PDB file of C-alpha atoms in Angstrom:
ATOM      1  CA  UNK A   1       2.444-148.462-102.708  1.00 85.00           C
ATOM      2  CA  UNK A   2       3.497-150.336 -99.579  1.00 86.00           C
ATOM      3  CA  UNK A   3       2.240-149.191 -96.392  1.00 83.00           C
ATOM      4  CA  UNK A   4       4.149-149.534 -92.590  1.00 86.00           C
ATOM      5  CA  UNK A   5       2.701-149.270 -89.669  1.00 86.00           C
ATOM      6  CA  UNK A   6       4.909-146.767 -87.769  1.00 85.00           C
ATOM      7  CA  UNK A   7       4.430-146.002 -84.047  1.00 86.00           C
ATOM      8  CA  UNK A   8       5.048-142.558 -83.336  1.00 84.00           C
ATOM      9  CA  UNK A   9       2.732-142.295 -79.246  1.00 86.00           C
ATOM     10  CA  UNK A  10       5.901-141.389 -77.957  1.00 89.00           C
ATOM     11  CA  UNK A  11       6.453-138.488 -79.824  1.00 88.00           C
ATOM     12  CA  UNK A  12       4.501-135.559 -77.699  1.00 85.00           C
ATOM     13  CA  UNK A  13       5.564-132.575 -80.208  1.00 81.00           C
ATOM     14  CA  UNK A  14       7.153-131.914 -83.304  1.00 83.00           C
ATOM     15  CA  UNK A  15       8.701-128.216 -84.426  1.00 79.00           C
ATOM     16  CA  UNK A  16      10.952-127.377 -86.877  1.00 75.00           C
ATOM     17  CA  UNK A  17      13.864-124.177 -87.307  1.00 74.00           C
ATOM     18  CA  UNK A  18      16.483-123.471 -89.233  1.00 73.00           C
ATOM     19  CA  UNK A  19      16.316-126.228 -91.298  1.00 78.00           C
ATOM     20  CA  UNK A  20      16.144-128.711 -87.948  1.00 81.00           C
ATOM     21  CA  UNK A  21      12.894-130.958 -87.054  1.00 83.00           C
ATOM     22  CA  UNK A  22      12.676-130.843 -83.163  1.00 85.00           C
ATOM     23  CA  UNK A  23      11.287-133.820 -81.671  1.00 86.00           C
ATOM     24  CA  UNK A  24       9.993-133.751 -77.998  1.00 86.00           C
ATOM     25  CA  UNK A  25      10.156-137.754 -76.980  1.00 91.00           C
ATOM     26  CA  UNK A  26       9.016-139.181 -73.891  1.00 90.00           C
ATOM     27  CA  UNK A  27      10.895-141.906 -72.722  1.00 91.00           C
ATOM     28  CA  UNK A  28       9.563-142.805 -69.989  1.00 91.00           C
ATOM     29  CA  UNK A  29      11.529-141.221 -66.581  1.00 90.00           C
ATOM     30  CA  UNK A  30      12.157-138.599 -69.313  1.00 90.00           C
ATOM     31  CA  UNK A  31      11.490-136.039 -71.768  1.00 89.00           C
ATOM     32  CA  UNK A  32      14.166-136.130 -74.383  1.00 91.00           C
ATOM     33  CA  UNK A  33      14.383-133.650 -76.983  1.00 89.00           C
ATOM     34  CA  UNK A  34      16.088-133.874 -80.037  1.00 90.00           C
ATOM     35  CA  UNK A  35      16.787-132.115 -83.487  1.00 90.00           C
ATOM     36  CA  UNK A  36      17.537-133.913 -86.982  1.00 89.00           C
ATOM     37  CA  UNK A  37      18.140-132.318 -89.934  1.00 87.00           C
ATOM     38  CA  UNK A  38      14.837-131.886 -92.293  1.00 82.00           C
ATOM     39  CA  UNK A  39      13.209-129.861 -94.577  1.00 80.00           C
ATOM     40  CA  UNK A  40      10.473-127.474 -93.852  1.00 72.00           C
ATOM     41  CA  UNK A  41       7.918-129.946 -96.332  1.00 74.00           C
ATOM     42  CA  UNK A  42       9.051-132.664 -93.452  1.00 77.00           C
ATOM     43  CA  UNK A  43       7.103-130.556 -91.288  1.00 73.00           C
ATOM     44  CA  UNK A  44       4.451-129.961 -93.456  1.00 70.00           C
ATOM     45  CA  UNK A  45       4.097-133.143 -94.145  1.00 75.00           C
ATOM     46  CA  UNK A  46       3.876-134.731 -90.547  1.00 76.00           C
ATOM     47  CA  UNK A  47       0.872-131.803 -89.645  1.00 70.00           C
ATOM     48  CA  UNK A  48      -0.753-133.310 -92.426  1.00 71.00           C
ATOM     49  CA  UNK A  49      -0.882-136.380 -90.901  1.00 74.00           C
ATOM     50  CA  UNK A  50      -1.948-135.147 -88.453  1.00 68.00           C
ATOM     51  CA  UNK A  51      -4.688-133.565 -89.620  1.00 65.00           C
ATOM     52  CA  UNK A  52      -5.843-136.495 -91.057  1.00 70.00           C
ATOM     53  CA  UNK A  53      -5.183-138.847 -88.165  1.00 70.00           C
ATOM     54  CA  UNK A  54      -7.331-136.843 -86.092  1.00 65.00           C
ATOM     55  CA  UNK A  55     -10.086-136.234 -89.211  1.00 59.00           C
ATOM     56  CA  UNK A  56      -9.338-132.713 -88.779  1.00 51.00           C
ATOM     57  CA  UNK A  57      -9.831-132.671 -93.062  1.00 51.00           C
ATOM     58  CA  UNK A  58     -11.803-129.286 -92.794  1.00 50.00           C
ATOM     59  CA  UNK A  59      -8.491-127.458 -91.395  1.00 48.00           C
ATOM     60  CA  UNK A  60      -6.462-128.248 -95.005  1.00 51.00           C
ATOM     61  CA  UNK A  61      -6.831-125.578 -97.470  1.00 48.00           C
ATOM     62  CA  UNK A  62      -9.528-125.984 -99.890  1.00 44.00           C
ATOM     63  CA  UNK A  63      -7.835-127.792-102.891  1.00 47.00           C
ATOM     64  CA  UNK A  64      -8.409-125.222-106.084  1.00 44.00           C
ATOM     65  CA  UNK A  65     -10.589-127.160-108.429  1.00 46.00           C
ATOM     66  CA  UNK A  66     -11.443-124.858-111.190  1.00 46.00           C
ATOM     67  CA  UNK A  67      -9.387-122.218-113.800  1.00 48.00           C
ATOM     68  CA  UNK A  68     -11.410-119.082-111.771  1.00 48.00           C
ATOM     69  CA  UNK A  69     -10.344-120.372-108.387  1.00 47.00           C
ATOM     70  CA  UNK A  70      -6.540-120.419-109.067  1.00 47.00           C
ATOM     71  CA  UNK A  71      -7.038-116.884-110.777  1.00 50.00           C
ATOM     72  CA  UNK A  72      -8.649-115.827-107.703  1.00 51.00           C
ATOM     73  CA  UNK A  73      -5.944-117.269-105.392  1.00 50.00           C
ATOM     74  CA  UNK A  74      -3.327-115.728-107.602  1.00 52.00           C
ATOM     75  CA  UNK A  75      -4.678-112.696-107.440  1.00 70.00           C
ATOM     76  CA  UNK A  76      -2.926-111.503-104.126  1.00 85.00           C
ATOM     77  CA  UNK A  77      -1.332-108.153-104.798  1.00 87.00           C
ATOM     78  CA  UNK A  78       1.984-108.695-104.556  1.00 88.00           C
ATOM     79  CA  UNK A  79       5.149-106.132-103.038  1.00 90.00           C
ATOM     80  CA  UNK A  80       8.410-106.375-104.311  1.00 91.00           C
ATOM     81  CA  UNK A  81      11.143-106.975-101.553  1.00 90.00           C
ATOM     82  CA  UNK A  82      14.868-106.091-101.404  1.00 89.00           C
ATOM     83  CA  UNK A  83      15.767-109.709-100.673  1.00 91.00           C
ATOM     84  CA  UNK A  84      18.003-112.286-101.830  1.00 91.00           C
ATOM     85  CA  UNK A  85      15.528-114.701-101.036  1.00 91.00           C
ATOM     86  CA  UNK A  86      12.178-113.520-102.557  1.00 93.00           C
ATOM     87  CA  UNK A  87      11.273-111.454-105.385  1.00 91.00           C
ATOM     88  CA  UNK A  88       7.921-110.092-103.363  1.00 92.00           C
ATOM     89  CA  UNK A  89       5.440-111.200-100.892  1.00 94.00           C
ATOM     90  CA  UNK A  90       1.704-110.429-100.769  1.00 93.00           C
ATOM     91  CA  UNK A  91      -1.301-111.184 -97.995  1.00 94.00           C
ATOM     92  CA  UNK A  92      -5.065-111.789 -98.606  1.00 93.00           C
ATOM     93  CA  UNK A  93      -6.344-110.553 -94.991  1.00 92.00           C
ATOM     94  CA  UNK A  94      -9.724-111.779 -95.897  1.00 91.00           C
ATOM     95  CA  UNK A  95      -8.620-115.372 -96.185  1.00 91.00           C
ATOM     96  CA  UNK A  96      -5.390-115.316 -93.928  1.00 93.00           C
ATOM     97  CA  UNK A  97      -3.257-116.015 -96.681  1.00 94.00           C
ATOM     98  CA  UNK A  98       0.460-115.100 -96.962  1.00 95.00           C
ATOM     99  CA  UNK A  99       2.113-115.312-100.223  1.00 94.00           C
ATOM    100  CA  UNK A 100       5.608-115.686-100.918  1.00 94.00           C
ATOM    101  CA  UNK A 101       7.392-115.707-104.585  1.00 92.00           C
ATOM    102  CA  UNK A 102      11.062-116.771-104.062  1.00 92.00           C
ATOM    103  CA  UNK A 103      14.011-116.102-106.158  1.00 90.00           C
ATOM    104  CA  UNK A 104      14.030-119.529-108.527  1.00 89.00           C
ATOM    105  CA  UNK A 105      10.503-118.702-109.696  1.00 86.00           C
ATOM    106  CA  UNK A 106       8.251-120.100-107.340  1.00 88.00           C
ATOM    107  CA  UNK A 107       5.440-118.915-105.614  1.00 90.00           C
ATOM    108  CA  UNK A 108       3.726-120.577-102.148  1.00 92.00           C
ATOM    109  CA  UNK A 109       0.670-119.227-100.352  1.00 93.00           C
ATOM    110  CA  UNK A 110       0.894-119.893 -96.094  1.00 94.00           C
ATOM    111  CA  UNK A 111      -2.473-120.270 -94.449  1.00 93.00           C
ATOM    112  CA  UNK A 112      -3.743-118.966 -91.271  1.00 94.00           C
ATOM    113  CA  UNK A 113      -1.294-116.169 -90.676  1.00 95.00           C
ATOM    114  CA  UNK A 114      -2.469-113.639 -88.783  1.00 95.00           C
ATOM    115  CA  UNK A 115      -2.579-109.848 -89.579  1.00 94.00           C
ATOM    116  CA  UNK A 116       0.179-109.477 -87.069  1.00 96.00           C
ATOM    117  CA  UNK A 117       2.071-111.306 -88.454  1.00 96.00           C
ATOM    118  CA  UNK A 118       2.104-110.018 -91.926  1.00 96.00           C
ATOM    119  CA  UNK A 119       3.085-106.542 -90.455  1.00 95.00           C
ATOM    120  CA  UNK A 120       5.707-107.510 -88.640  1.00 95.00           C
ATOM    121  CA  UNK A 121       7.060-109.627 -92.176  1.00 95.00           C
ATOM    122  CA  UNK A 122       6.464-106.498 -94.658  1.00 91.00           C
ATOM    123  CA  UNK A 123       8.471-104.591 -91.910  1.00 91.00           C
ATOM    124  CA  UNK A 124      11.043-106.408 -90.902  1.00 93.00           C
ATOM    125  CA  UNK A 125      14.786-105.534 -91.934  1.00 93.00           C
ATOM    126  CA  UNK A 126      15.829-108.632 -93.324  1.00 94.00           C
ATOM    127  CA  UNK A 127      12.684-110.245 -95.042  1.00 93.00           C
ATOM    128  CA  UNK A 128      14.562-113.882 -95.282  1.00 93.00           C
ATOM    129  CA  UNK A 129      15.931-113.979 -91.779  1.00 95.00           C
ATOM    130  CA  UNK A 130      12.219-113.365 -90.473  1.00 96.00           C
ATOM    131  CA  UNK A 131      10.887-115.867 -93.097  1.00 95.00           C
ATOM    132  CA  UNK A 132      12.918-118.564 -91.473  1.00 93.00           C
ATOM    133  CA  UNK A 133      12.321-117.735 -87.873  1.00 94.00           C
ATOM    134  CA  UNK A 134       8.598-117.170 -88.380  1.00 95.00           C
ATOM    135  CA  UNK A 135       7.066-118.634 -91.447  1.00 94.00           C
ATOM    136  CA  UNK A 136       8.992-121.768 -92.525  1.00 91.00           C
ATOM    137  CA  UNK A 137       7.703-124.381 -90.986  1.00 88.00           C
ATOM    138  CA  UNK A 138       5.458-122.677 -89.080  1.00 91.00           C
ATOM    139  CA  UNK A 139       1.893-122.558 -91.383  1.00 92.00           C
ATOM    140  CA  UNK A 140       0.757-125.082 -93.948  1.00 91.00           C
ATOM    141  CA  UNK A 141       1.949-123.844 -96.884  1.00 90.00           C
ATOM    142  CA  UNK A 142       0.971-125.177-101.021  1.00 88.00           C
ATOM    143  CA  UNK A 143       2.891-124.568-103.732  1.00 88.00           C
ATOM    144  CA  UNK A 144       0.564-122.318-106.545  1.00 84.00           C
ATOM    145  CA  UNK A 145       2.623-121.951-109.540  1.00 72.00           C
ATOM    146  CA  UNK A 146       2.728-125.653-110.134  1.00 54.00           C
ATOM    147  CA  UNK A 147      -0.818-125.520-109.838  1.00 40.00           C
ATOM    148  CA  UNK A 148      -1.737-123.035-112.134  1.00 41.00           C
ATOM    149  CA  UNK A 149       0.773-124.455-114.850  1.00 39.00           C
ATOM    150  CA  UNK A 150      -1.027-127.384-115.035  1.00 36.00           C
ATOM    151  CA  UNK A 151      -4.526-125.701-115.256  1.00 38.00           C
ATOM    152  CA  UNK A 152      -3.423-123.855-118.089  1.00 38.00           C
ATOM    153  CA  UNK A 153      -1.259-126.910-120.015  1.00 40.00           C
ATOM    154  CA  UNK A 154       2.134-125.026-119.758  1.00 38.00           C
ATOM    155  CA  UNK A 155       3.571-128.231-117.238  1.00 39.00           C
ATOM    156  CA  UNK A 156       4.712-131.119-118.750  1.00 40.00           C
ATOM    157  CA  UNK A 157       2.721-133.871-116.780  1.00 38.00           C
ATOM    158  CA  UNK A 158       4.290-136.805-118.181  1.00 39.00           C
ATOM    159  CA  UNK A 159       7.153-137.257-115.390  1.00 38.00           C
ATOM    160  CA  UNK A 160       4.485-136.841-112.820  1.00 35.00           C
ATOM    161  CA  UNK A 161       1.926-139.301-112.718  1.00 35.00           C
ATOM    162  CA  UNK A 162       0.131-139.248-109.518  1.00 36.00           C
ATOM    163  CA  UNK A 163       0.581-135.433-108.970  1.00 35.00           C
ATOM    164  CA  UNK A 164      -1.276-134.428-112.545  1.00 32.00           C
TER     165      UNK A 164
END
């Protein structure tokens, strides 16, 4: 792997909507903000930098190490949803965890959302609309049913090397 140093000190905050990363620069005399196109993982992926720039590594979801721990995780009692986007979401109040299983199959758990929150999602009239305005890109999220397919053997490692 090759590594670059990147400077980002000029970058005071970072949000993302609608498929859109918003970027809060200073410049200087100004504040500029701007929006580029990116995924929600783009998101995801610079507050896990984050995290780990500022050795905030307790604040990451514990990483399921055994067979009973991803049973346990999976366990979330799930609703089904009139949606084209999801087949049914679920929420472990205990542990602040929101799950969502989408329409192709796969399932994510969101950490840290609050009881509110939830509420509001199981009750709101379009379940994708408030999905994107209040979830995506909003929590940490981990995809599970990857996860549990290669605890049990049913994914086919081979293609992905560092991941399995």
């Amino acid at each position: 792997m090759k590594l670059s140093k990147i400077d980002l000190t000029n970058i005071l905050a970072i949000g993302h909507s609608n498929g859109q990363l918003g970027l809060l620069i200073d410049r200087g005399e100004e504040v500029e903000y701007i929006e580029i196109s990116a995924p929600a993982a783009a998101y995801n992926g610079l507050q896990q930098v984050h995290y780990i720039a500022n050795n905030e590594l307790s604040a990451f979801p514990p990483k399921l190490e055994n067979q009973e721990e991803i049973e346990s995780a999976q366990s979330i009692a799930m609703l089904p949803v009139a949606s084209s986007m999801a087949n049914g979401i679920g929420y472990d109040e205990e542990r602040k965890v929101l799950q969502v299983e989408f329409k192709n199959g796969s399932v994510y758990q969101y950490s840290e959302v609050e009881s509110e929150t939830w509420e509001c999602f199981q009750s709101a009239d379009s379940v994708g609309q408030f999905f994107n305005a209040e979830i995506r890109g909003s929590y940490y999220s981990e995809r599970i049913d990857e996860v549990n397919m290669i605890a049990t053997g049913t994914l086919d490692c081979s293609n992905f090397e560092e991941d399995c």
